[in-house]
Coordinates of C-alpha atoms and ligand atoms in Angstrom, one line a residue:
M1 CA 5.1 9.6 25.2
A2 CA 8.8 9.2 24.8
V3 CA 10.5 10.6 21.8
V4 CA 13.2 8.5 20.2
R5 CA 16.6 9.8 21.3
S6 CA 18.6 10.3 18.3
G7 CA 22.3 9.9 17.7
S8 CA 22.5 7.8 20.8
G9 CA 24.2 4.5 20.8
A10 CA 25.9 2.8 18.0
T11 CA 25.9 5.1 15.0
R12 CA 27.3 8.2 16.8
A13 CA 29.9 6.4 18.7
R14 CA 31.0 4.6 15.6
Q15 CA 31.0 7.8 13.6
R16 CA 33.2 9.9 15.9
G17 CA 35.5 7.0 16.7
H18 CA 37.6 7.0 19.8
P19 CA 40.7 9.4 19.7
A20 CA 43.0 6.7 21.2
A21 CA 41.8 4.1 18.7
A22 CA 42.2 6.6 15.9
L23 CA 45.8 7.3 17.0
A24 CA 46.6 3.6 17.1
L25 CA 45.1 3.1 13.7
L26 CA 47.3 6.0 12.3
T27 CA 50.4 4.4 13.8
L28 CA 49.5 1.2 12.2
L29 CA 48.9 2.9 8.9
S30 CA 52.1 4.7 8.8
A31 CA 53.9 1.4 9.6
L32 CA 52.4 -0.2 6.5
L33 CA 54.1 2.1 4.1
T34 CA 52.8 0.5 1.0
C35 CA 49.2 0.7 2.2
C36 CA 46.6 2.2 -0.1
V37 CA 43.6 4.3 0.8
R38 CA 41.4 1.2 1.0
C39 CA 43.1 0.0 4.2
A40 CA 41.9 3.1 5.9
E41 CA 38.4 2.5 4.8
P42 CA 36.6 3.2 8.1
S43 CA 34.5 0.4 9.5
A44 CA 33.0 3.4 11.2
K45 CA 31.1 4.5 8.1
P46 CA 27.4 4.9 8.8
S47 CA 25.0 2.5 7.0
N48 CA 23.9 3.2 3.4
I49 CA 20.2 3.8 2.7
I50 CA 18.0 3.2 -0.3
L51 CA 14.5 4.5 -0.5
I52 CA 12.1 3.3 -3.2
V53 CA 8.8 5.3 -3.5
A54 CA 6.2 3.9 -5.9
D55 CA 3.6 6.2 -7.3
D56 CA 0.0 5.5 -6.1
Q57 CA 0.6 1.9 -5.0
D58 CA -2.1 0.7 -2.6
V59 CA -1.5 -2.0 0.0
E60 CA -5.2 -2.6 0.9
L61 CA -6.4 -3.9 -2.4
G62 CA -3.5 -6.2 -3.2
G63 CA -1.1 -3.7 -4.6
M64 CA 1.9 -5.7 -3.3
T65 CA 0.7 -9.1 -4.7
P66 CA 2.5 -8.9 -8.0
M67 CA 5.8 -8.0 -6.3
K68 CA 7.0 -11.4 -5.2
K69 CA 10.7 -10.7 -5.4
T70 CA 10.4 -7.5 -3.4
K71 CA 8.5 -9.3 -0.7
A72 CA 11.1 -12.0 -0.6
L73 CA 14.2 -9.7 -0.8
I74 CA 13.0 -6.8 1.5
G75 CA 9.9 -8.0 3.5
D76 CA 11.1 -11.5 4.3
A77 CA 14.6 -10.3 4.9
G78 CA 13.4 -7.6 7.3
A79 CA 10.3 -5.9 8.6
T80 CA 6.9 -5.4 7.1
F81 CA 4.9 -2.6 8.7
V82 CA 1.2 -3.5 8.4
N83 CA 0.0 -0.2 9.8
A84 CA 1.9 2.3 7.6
F85 CA 0.0 5.5 6.5
T86 CA 0.5 8.6 4.5
V87 CA -0.5 11.8 6.4
T88 CA -2.2 13.0 3.2
P89 CA -3.4 10.9 0.3
L90 CA -2.2 12.9 -2.7
C91 CA 1.2 12.8 -4.6
C92 CA 2.7 16.2 -4.2
P93 CA 1.7 16.9 -0.6
S94 CA 2.7 13.4 0.4
R95 CA 6.1 13.5 -1.3
S96 CA 6.6 16.9 0.4
S97 CA 5.9 15.2 3.7
I98 CA 8.4 12.4 2.9
L99 CA 11.1 14.9 2.1
T100 CA 10.6 17.2 5.1
G101 CA 9.2 14.8 7.8
R102 CA 6.4 17.3 8.3
Y103 CA 2.6 17.4 8.2
P104 CA 1.1 19.4 5.3
H105 CA 0.1 22.2 7.7
N106 CA 3.8 22.7 8.4
H107 CA 5.3 22.3 4.9
E108 CA 2.3 24.1 3.4
V109 CA 2.2 22.1 0.1
R110 CA -1.6 21.8 -0.3
N111 CA -2.2 20.2 -3.7
N112 CA -0.6 19.2 -7.0
S113 CA -0.5 22.8 -8.4
L114 CA 2.2 25.5 -8.2
S115 CA -0.4 27.8 -6.6
G116 CA -0.8 25.1 -3.9
N117 CA 3.0 25.2 -3.3
C118 CA 3.8 22.0 -5.3
S119 CA 7.5 22.7 -6.1
S120 CA 6.8 26.4 -5.9
A121 CA 9.4 29.1 -5.3
L122 CA 8.3 29.4 -1.7
W123 CA 8.7 25.6 -1.2
Q124 CA 12.1 25.9 -2.7
T125 CA 13.3 28.7 -0.4
G126 CA 11.5 27.3 2.6
P127 CA 10.9 23.6 3.4
E128 CA 13.0 22.1 0.5
S129 CA 16.1 23.9 1.9
E130 CA 15.6 21.9 5.1
A131 CA 14.6 18.5 3.6
F132 CA 16.5 15.4 4.7
P133 CA 19.0 15.2 1.7
V134 CA 20.5 18.5 3.0
F135 CA 21.3 16.8 6.3
L136 CA 22.5 13.6 4.7
S137 CA 24.9 15.6 2.6
K138 CA 26.3 17.3 5.7
Q139 CA 26.8 13.8 7.1
K140 CA 29.0 13.1 4.0
Y141 CA 26.5 10.8 2.3
Q142 CA 26.8 10.6 -1.5
T143 CA 23.2 11.2 -2.6
F144 CA 21.4 10.1 -5.7
F145 CA 17.9 10.8 -6.9
A146 CA 16.1 9.3 -10.0
G147 CA 12.5 9.4 -11.1
K148 CA 9.4 11.4 -10.2
Y149 CA 10.0 14.2 -7.7
L150 CA 7.1 16.6 -7.3
N151 CA 4.3 17.0 -9.8
Q152 CA 5.3 20.5 -10.9
Y153 CA 9.0 19.9 -10.8
G154 CA 11.0 21.3 -13.7
K155 CA 8.2 23.5 -15.1
K156 CA 9.1 27.0 -16.3
D157 CA 7.4 28.7 -13.3
G158 CA 8.9 26.3 -10.8
G159 CA 12.5 27.2 -11.6
D160 CA 12.8 25.0 -14.8
V161 CA 15.1 22.0 -15.1
G162 CA 18.0 24.1 -13.8
H163 CA 16.6 23.9 -10.3
V164 CA 18.4 21.0 -8.5
P165 CA 17.3 20.8 -4.9
P166 CA 20.0 21.1 -2.3
G167 CA 21.7 18.0 -0.9
W168 CA 21.6 15.9 -4.0
N169 CA 24.9 14.9 -5.7
Q170 CA 23.3 13.2 -8.6
W171 CA 20.0 14.2 -9.9
H172 CA 17.9 12.5 -12.6
A173 CA 14.4 14.0 -12.0
L174 CA 11.3 13.7 -14.1
V175 CA 9.8 17.0 -15.3
G176 CA 6.1 16.9 -14.2
N177 CA 4.0 14.0 -13.4
S178 CA 4.5 10.3 -13.9
Q179 CA 5.1 9.0 -17.5
Y180 CA 6.8 6.0 -18.9
Y181 CA 7.9 7.3 -22.3
N182 CA 8.1 10.7 -24.1
Y183 CA 9.3 12.6 -21.0
T184 CA 11.9 15.1 -20.1
L185 CA 14.5 14.7 -17.3
S186 CA 16.6 17.2 -15.4
V187 CA 20.0 15.5 -15.3
N188 CA 22.0 17.5 -12.8
G189 CA 20.2 20.7 -14.0
K190 CA 20.4 19.9 -17.8
E191 CA 17.4 19.0 -19.9
E192 CA 17.4 15.5 -21.3
K193 CA 14.5 14.4 -23.6
H194 CA 13.3 10.9 -24.1
G195 CA 11.2 9.2 -26.7
D196 CA 9.4 5.8 -26.7
L197 CA 12.0 3.2 -27.4
Y198 CA 11.8 0.5 -24.7
E199 CA 15.5 -0.3 -24.6
E200 CA 16.5 3.4 -24.1
D201 CA 13.6 5.2 -22.6
Y202 CA 11.4 3.1 -20.4
L203 CA 11.5 5.2 -17.3
T204 CA 11.4 2.5 -14.6
D205 CA 14.3 0.7 -16.3
L206 CA 16.2 3.9 -16.8
I207 CA 16.0 4.6 -13.0
T208 CA 17.2 1.1 -12.3
N209 CA 20.1 1.4 -14.8
R210 CA 21.3 4.7 -13.5
S211 CA 21.1 3.7 -9.9
L212 CA 23.2 0.6 -10.7
S213 CA 25.9 2.8 -12.4
F214 CA 25.9 5.1 -9.4
L215 CA 26.5 2.2 -7.1
E216 CA 29.3 0.9 -9.4
N217 CA 31.0 4.3 -9.4
R218 CA 30.4 5.3 -5.8
I219 CA 33.2 6.5 -3.5
P220 CA 33.7 3.4 -1.3
Q221 CA 34.8 5.5 1.7
Q222 CA 31.6 7.4 1.9
P223 CA 28.1 6.1 2.7
F224 CA 25.4 6.5 0.0
F225 CA 21.7 7.4 -0.1
L226 CA 19.6 6.7 -3.1
M227 CA 16.0 7.8 -3.6
L228 CA 14.3 5.9 -6.5
S229 CA 10.9 7.1 -7.5
P230 CA 9.5 5.0 -10.4
P231 CA 6.3 6.1 -12.2
A232 CA 4.6 2.7 -11.6
P233 CA 1.8 2.0 -10.9
H234 CA 0.5 5.5 -11.8
S235 CA -1.5 6.1 -15.0
P236 CA -1.0 5.9 -18.0
W237 CA -0.1 2.3 -16.8
T238 CA 2.3 1.5 -19.6
A239 CA 3.9 -1.8 -18.8
A240 CA 7.2 -3.0 -20.3
P241 CA 6.5 -5.0 -23.5
Q242 CA 7.4 -8.3 -21.9
Y243 CA 4.8 -7.8 -19.1
Q244 CA 1.8 -6.6 -21.2
K245 CA 0.2 -10.0 -21.3
E246 CA 0.5 -10.8 -17.5
F247 CA -2.5 -11.1 -15.2
G248 CA -4.9 -11.6 -18.1
D249 CA -7.7 -12.8 -15.8
V250 CA -7.0 -10.6 -12.8
K251 CA -9.9 -8.3 -11.8
A252 CA -10.2 -5.6 -9.1
P253 CA -11.2 -7.3 -5.8
R254 CA -15.0 -7.3 -5.2
D255 CA -15.0 -7.6 -1.4
G256 CA -15.1 -5.0 1.4
S257 CA -16.6 -1.7 0.3
F258 CA -16.4 -2.5 -3.5
D259 CA -19.4 -0.9 -5.2
K260 CA -21.1 -0.2 -1.8
P261 CA -23.2 2.9 -1.6
G262 CA -21.7 5.6 0.7
K263 CA -25.1 6.7 2.1
D264 CA -23.9 7.8 5.5
K265 CA -20.8 9.6 4.3
H266 CA -20.0 13.1 3.2
W267 CA -21.7 14.5 0.1
L268 CA -19.0 13.6 -2.4
L269 CA -19.4 9.9 -1.4
R270 CA -23.2 10.1 -1.8
Q271 CA -23.1 11.1 -5.4
P272 CA -21.5 8.1 -7.3
V273 CA -23.7 6.0 -9.5
N274 CA -24.5 2.8 -7.6
P275 CA -24.3 0.1 -8.7
M276 CA -21.6 1.0 -11.1
S277 CA -22.2 0.7 -14.8
S278 CA -20.6 -2.3 -16.7
S279 CA -18.4 0.2 -18.6
S280 CA -17.0 1.6 -15.3
L281 CA -16.3 -1.9 -14.1
A282 CA -14.5 -2.8 -17.3
F283 CA -12.5 0.5 -17.0
L284 CA -11.4 -0.1 -13.5
D285 CA -10.6 -3.8 -14.0
N286 CA -8.4 -2.8 -16.9
A287 CA -6.6 -0.2 -14.7
Y288 CA -6.2 -2.7 -11.9
R289 CA -4.5 -5.2 -14.2
K290 CA -2.3 -2.7 -15.9
R291 CA -1.2 -1.3 -12.6
W292 CA 0.1 -4.8 -11.6
Q293 CA 1.9 -5.2 -15.0
T294 CA 3.8 -1.9 -14.5
L295 CA 4.9 -3.0 -11.0
L296 CA 6.8 -6.0 -12.4
S297 CA 9.5 -3.7 -13.7
V298 CA 9.7 -2.2 -10.1
D299 CA 10.1 -5.8 -8.8
D300 CA 13.0 -6.3 -11.3
M301 CA 14.5 -3.0 -10.0
V302 CA 14.5 -4.3 -6.4
E303 CA 16.1 -7.6 -7.5
L304 CA 18.8 -6.0 -9.5
L305 CA 19.6 -3.5 -6.8
V306 CA 19.9 -6.3 -4.2
K307 CA 22.2 -8.3 -6.6
K308 CA 24.3 -5.2 -7.2
L309 CA 24.6 -4.4 -3.5
D310 CA 25.6 -8.0 -2.9
S311 CA 28.3 -8.0 -5.6
I312 CA 29.8 -4.8 -4.3
K313 CA 29.7 -6.1 -0.8
E314 CA 27.4 -3.4 0.6
L315 CA 24.2 -5.5 1.1
D316 CA 24.8 -6.1 4.8
N317 CA 25.4 -2.4 5.5
T318 CA 22.5 -1.0 3.5
Y319 CA 18.9 -0.3 4.7
I320 CA 16.4 -0.6 1.9
F321 CA 13.0 1.0 2.4
Y322 CA 10.1 0.2 0.0
T323 CA 7.0 2.4 0.1
S324 CA 4.5 4.4 -1.9
D325 CA 3.3 8.1 -1.7
N326 CA -0.4 7.1 -1.2
G327 CA -2.8 4.3 -1.6
Y328 CA -5.5 3.9 -4.3
H329 CA -9.0 2.7 -4.9
T330 CA -10.7 0.8 -7.7
G331 CA -14.5 0.8 -7.2
Q332 CA -14.7 1.2 -3.4
F333 CA -17.9 3.0 -2.5
S334 CA -18.5 3.1 -6.3
L335 CA -15.7 5.6 -6.9
P336 CA -14.1 4.4 -10.1
I337 CA -10.3 5.0 -9.6
D338 CA -8.2 7.5 -7.7
K339 CA -6.9 8.4 -4.2
R340 CA -7.7 11.6 -2.1
Q341 CA -10.2 10.0 0.3
L342 CA -9.8 9.4 4.0
Y343 CA -10.6 5.7 3.8
E344 CA -8.1 2.9 4.4
F345 CA -7.5 2.1 0.7
D346 CA -6.2 5.6 0.1
I347 CA -4.3 6.3 3.2
R348 CA -2.6 3.0 3.9
I349 CA 0.7 2.5 2.1
P350 CA 3.1 -0.5 1.7
L351 CA 6.2 -0.2 3.9
M352 CA 9.0 -2.8 4.1
V353 CA 12.5 -2.4 5.4
R354 CA 15.6 -4.5 5.5
G355 CA 19.0 -3.6 6.9
P356 CA 21.5 -3.8 9.7
G357 CA 19.9 -4.8 13.1
I358 CA 16.6 -5.7 11.5
K359 CA 15.7 -9.3 12.1
P360 CA 14.1 -11.1 9.2
N361 CA 10.5 -12.0 8.7
Q362 CA 9.1 -9.5 11.2
T363 CA 5.5 -8.3 10.9
L364 CA 5.2 -5.0 12.9
Q365 CA 2.0 -3.5 14.1
A366 CA 3.2 -0.1 15.4
P367 CA 1.7 2.7 13.3
V368 CA 4.3 4.4 11.1
L369 CA 3.8 7.5 9.0
N370 CA 5.4 8.8 5.9
I371 CA 6.6 11.8 8.0
D372 CA 8.7 9.3 10.0
L373 CA 10.9 8.3 7.0
A374 CA 13.0 11.5 7.1
P375 CA 13.8 11.3 10.9
T376 CA 14.5 7.6 10.5
F377 CA 17.1 8.3 7.7
L378 CA 18.7 11.0 9.8
D379 CA 18.7 8.7 12.9
I380 CA 20.5 6.1 10.9
S381 CA 23.0 8.6 9.5
G382 CA 23.9 9.9 13.0
V383 CA 22.1 13.3 13.0
N384 CA 20.9 14.4 16.4
L385 CA 17.2 14.6 15.9
S386 CA 16.7 17.3 18.5
T387 CA 18.4 19.7 16.1
V388 CA 16.0 19.1 13.2
N389 CA 12.5 20.5 12.6
V390 CA 10.4 17.4 11.9
D391 CA 6.9 16.4 13.0
G392 CA 7.6 12.6 12.6
Q393 CA 9.7 10.3 14.7
S394 CA 12.4 7.7 13.9
F395 CA 11.0 4.2 13.7
L396 CA 14.5 2.6 13.9
S397 CA 13.5 1.5 17.4
Q398 CA 10.5 -0.4 16.1
M399 CA 12.4 -2.5 13.6
A400 CA 15.8 -2.7 15.3
P401 CA 15.2 -2.6 19.0
S402 CA 18.8 -3.7 19.6
L403 CA 20.0 -0.3 18.2
R404 CA 17.5 2.1 19.7
N405 CA 14.9 2.5 22.4
G406 CA 11.6 4.1 21.6
T407 CA 7.8 3.8 21.8
A408 CA 5.1 3.9 19.1
R409 CA 2.7 6.8 19.0
P410 CA -1.0 6.1 19.8
F411 CA -2.5 9.1 17.8
F412 CA -1.8 10.7 14.5
L413 CA -3.3 13.2 12.0
V414 CA -4.3 12.7 8.4
E415 CA -5.2 16.0 6.7
Y416 CA -6.2 16.8 3.1
T417 CA -7.1 19.9 1.1
G418 CA -9.6 19.0 -1.8
E419 CA -8.8 20.0 -5.4
G420 CA -11.4 21.6 -7.6
L421 CA -11.9 23.6 -10.8
P422 CA -13.5 27.0 -10.6
T423 CA -15.8 26.3 -13.6
T424 CA -18.6 23.8 -14.2
D425 CA -17.8 20.7 -16.3
P426 CA -19.8 21.4 -19.5
A427 CA -20.5 17.6 -19.7
C428 CA -22.1 17.7 -16.2
P429 CA -23.9 21.0 -15.7
K430 CA -26.0 19.6 -12.8
L431 CA -22.8 19.4 -10.7
G432 CA -21.9 23.1 -10.7
P433 CA -18.4 24.4 -10.1
G434 CA -15.8 23.3 -7.6
L435 CA -15.3 19.6 -8.5
S436 CA -12.4 17.8 -10.2
Q437 CA -11.4 14.3 -11.5
C438 CA -14.9 13.7 -13.0
F439 CA -15.7 10.6 -15.1
P440 CA -18.0 10.5 -18.1
D441 CA -21.0 9.5 -15.9
C442 CA -20.4 12.6 -13.8
V443 CA -19.0 10.8 -10.8
C444 CA -16.2 13.1 -9.4
E445 CA -13.4 12.0 -7.2
D446 CA -12.6 15.4 -5.7
A447 CA -13.9 18.8 -4.8
Y448 CA -12.7 22.0 -3.0
N449 CA -14.6 21.0 0.0
N450 CA -13.4 17.4 0.1
T451 CA -11.1 19.1 2.7
Y452 CA -10.8 17.1 5.9
A453 CA -8.7 16.3 8.9
C454 CA -8.8 13.0 10.8
V455 CA -7.4 11.8 14.1
R456 CA -6.5 8.2 14.2
T457 CA -6.2 6.3 17.4
L458 CA -4.4 3.0 16.9
D459 CA -2.9 0.9 19.6
S460 CA -3.4 -2.7 20.9
E461 CA -6.9 -1.8 22.2
N462 CA -8.3 0.9 19.9
N463 CA -8.6 1.5 16.2
L464 CA -10.7 4.5 15.8
Q465 CA -10.9 7.2 13.1
Y466 CA -12.6 10.6 13.7
C467 CA -12.8 13.0 10.7
E468 CA -14.2 16.5 10.3
F469 CA -14.9 18.1 6.9
A470 CA -14.5 21.8 6.1
D471 CA -17.8 21.8 4.1
S472 CA -21.1 23.6 4.6
E473 CA -22.4 20.6 6.6
S474 CA -19.4 20.4 8.9
F475 CA -19.8 16.7 8.2
V476 CA -18.2 14.3 10.7
E477 CA -17.4 10.6 10.0
V478 CA -16.4 8.2 12.7
Y479 CA -15.3 4.6 12.3
N480 CA -14.5 1.8 14.6
L481 CA -12.1 -0.1 12.4
K482 CA -11.7 -2.9 14.9
L483 CA -15.3 -3.9 14.3
D484 CA -15.7 -2.4 10.8
P485 CA -12.4 -2.6 8.9
H486 CA -14.0 -1.6 5.6
Q487 CA -15.6 1.6 7.0
L488 CA -19.1 0.5 6.0
E489 CA -20.8 2.3 8.9
N490 CA -20.3 5.9 10.1
I491 CA -21.0 5.5 13.8
I492 CA -21.2 9.3 14.6
K493 CA -24.7 9.0 16.0
K494 CA -23.8 6.0 18.2
V495 CA -20.7 7.3 19.9
D496 CA -20.8 8.8 23.4
P497 CA -20.7 12.7 23.0
L498 CA -17.9 12.8 25.5
V499 CA -15.8 10.5 23.4
L500 CA -16.5 12.7 20.3
Q501 CA -15.6 15.8 22.2
A502 CA -12.3 14.2 23.3
M503 CA -11.5 13.3 19.7
N504 CA -12.4 16.8 18.5
Q505 CA -10.0 18.3 21.1
R506 CA -7.2 16.0 20.1
L507 CA -7.8 16.8 16.4
I508 CA -7.6 20.6 17.1
K509 CA -4.3 20.1 18.9
L510 CA -2.9 18.0 16.1
Q511 CA -4.0 20.4 13.4
S512 CA -1.8 23.1 14.8
C513 CA 1.0 20.9 16.1
E514 CA 4.7 21.4 15.2
G515 CA 7.7 19.2 16.0
N516 CA 7.6 17.9 19.6
S517 CA 3.9 18.9 20.0
C518 CA 2.9 16.5 17.2
R519 CA 4.5 13.6 19.0
D520 CA 3.4 14.4 22.5
I521 CA -0.4 14.7 22.0
K522 CA -2.4 13.2 24.9
Ligands
NAG601 C1 10.9 -15.9 6.1 O1 9.7 -16.7 6.1 C2 9.6 -17.4 4.9 C3 8.2 -18.0 4.9 O2 7.9 -18.6 6.1 C4 10.7 -18.4 4.7 O3 10.6 -19.2 3.5 C5 12.0 -17.7 4.7 O4 13.1 -18.6 4.7 C6 12.2 -16.8 5.9 N1 13.3 -15.9 5.7 C7 14.2 -15.7 6.6 C8 15.4 -14.8 6.2 O5 14.2 -16.1 7.7
NAG602 C1 2.9 28.3 0.4 O1 4.0 28.2 1.3 C2 4.3 29.5 2.0 C3 5.5 29.3 2.9 O2 6.4 28.4 2.4 C4 3.1 30.0 2.7 O3 3.4 31.3 3.3 C5 1.9 30.0 1.8 O4 0.7 30.4 2.6 C6 1.7 28.7 1.2 N1 0.5 28.7 0.2 C7 -0.6 28.0 0.4 C8 -1.6 28.1 -0.7 O5 -0.7 27.3 1.4
NAG603 C1 5.6 9.4 -28.1 O1 5.6 10.5 -29.0 C2 5.5 10.2 -30.3 C3 5.6 11.5 -31.1 O2 4.6 12.5 -30.7 C4 4.2 9.5 -30.6 O3 4.1 9.1 -32.0 C5 4.2 8.2 -29.7 O4 2.9 7.5 -29.9 C6 4.4 8.6 -28.3 N1 4.6 7.3 -27.5 C7 3.9 7.0 -26.4 C8 4.2 5.7 -25.8 O5 3.1 7.8 -25.9
NAG604 C1 18.9 -1.0 -18.9 O1 19.9 -1.9 -18.9 C2 19.6 -3.1 -19.6 C3 20.8 -4.0 -19.3 O2 22.0 -3.4 -19.8 C4 19.3 -2.9 -21.0 O3 19.0 -4.1 -21.7 C5 18.2 -1.9 -21.1 O4 17.9 -1.6 -22.5 C6 18.4 -0.6 -20.4 N1 17.2 0.2 -20.3 C7 17.2 1.5 -20.3 C8 15.9 2.2 -20.4 O5 18.2 2.1 -20.2
NAG605 C1 -4.4 24.5 -5.1 O1 -4.3 25.4 -4.0 C2 -4.4 26.8 -4.4 C3 -4.1 27.5 -3.1 O2 -5.1 27.2 -2.1 C4 -5.7 27.1 -5.0 O3 -5.7 28.4 -5.4 C5 -5.9 26.2 -6.2 O4 -7.1 26.4 -6.8 C6 -5.7 24.7 -5.8 N1 -5.7 23.9 -7.0 C7 -6.7 23.0 -7.3 C8 -6.6 22.3 -8.6 O5 -7.6 22.9 -6.5

């Protein structure tokens, strides 16, 4: 499989400029004695980039439905990837993959705790020091971050608010996990506390406002990169006051695997109460509705950003990426609410991109992963990708074939390390230790041995998922998603053993891949 050649073509040529052309320009400049700096503003400047990462926004269950302006301003104006995946369906490991372009087995962030490397000292001295902002900064980008970073960021044992990761010029990062009010930020390394006044503290709006000021005050000669990471639609689902009455009659969708028993699945999926109780249904419908309400402020963020870019005349030279860290479920296989599972609802993510060279209204089928974001940004910025240590690949060629050549990958890995608690939940003694995220009816969403790795085959002919669990059953699940898009039937007993063996071999290779070897799996 061909790896996208980076730095080839337009960006690099434009960046370096041509010596003779530069000389001619200098002559012209010195002739215009009264000329100001703005005249020299290089048309050679690489494109600007904005990345918006929502928290826990699914795409499978209608998570994009409330975002009409975002779909119009990014999706319709560019490309919508209908096969976008996270390589791991949990916030901290997924965000670490976005930042580094690496699979979890290479960045080694395993869960949302410091002990699992979430914003740990080893992460900071290791993978974080090679994350994409470091390279963008070397390419003279002005970089800006606002919102949720990593779940343990800013905590005392994780370097406190004084730790500002390298590569960022402006840093407005949330301490800890998503909140809408009553939170602490690290503003360029200094603590800033917030209360619960909508006009001053609502986090989604604060991120919007600070990004707009950053754009106002940018240095026009340099390109910019913004990463905006709103808390929505993560719990506690606090919508802006003006949106708290929206979607009054919206309920979680009842189709597909909703409240279906997971009889042929691994043990964690065999334990939920089925059918679900009416109190669980009321709880998840409420969560579903409130999630949508919180997203309306993110939709406003996108609209205001696009307006601002237009008014400062940067819209045509800016890529805007919209995505999420992982998917989400509300009642699928009778699991109340969460992520962490290998199924489509948790691993599929929204991904829409607009920008130079991207034709409008494209629906793209090529599989794209969250580890592909970093190499795509570096590709746009003119970095030679053969010099960076990433497992993903640029997808600029998929959305802007006039700028790059490249092919889609037919196989990829999704890997996950389950979270548990060493003690038994006193409310559910029958469950024993090792589980986490348990609901009052003793249905749990995670366990230490909800640890799995899957190989996905996805091209024009095949859509297969093969997953192995690290549990005492060495459980295997196999789905033919072409025939069974909701993963209702585990076909492990029906598949030709030779096919299983081939998938097992491919999985073993992917689980230890690094860089090129992750992209060249046969
Ligand atoms: C994209 O498609 C929509 C719906 O068909 C249409 O209304 C819109 O004008 C198109 N946008 C562009 C930029 O072509
Ligand atoms: C944390 O990351 C370091 C390297 O950055 C690695 O040596 C260590 O094993 C990781 N810890 C876990 C629990 O994976
Ligand atoms: C914020 O904290 C104050 C003081 O502890 C509390 O009264 C208030 O209810 C909190 N607001 C929210 C939205 O959690
Ligand atoms: C954001 O800016 C708008 C417009 O100036 C203002 O009305 C709003 O109160 C601000 N919100 C926050 C949280 O700063
Ligand atoms: C996170 O990973 C570390 C290292 O493997 C482990 O010790 C810890 O128990 C995990 N945390 C949870 C909540 O599972």
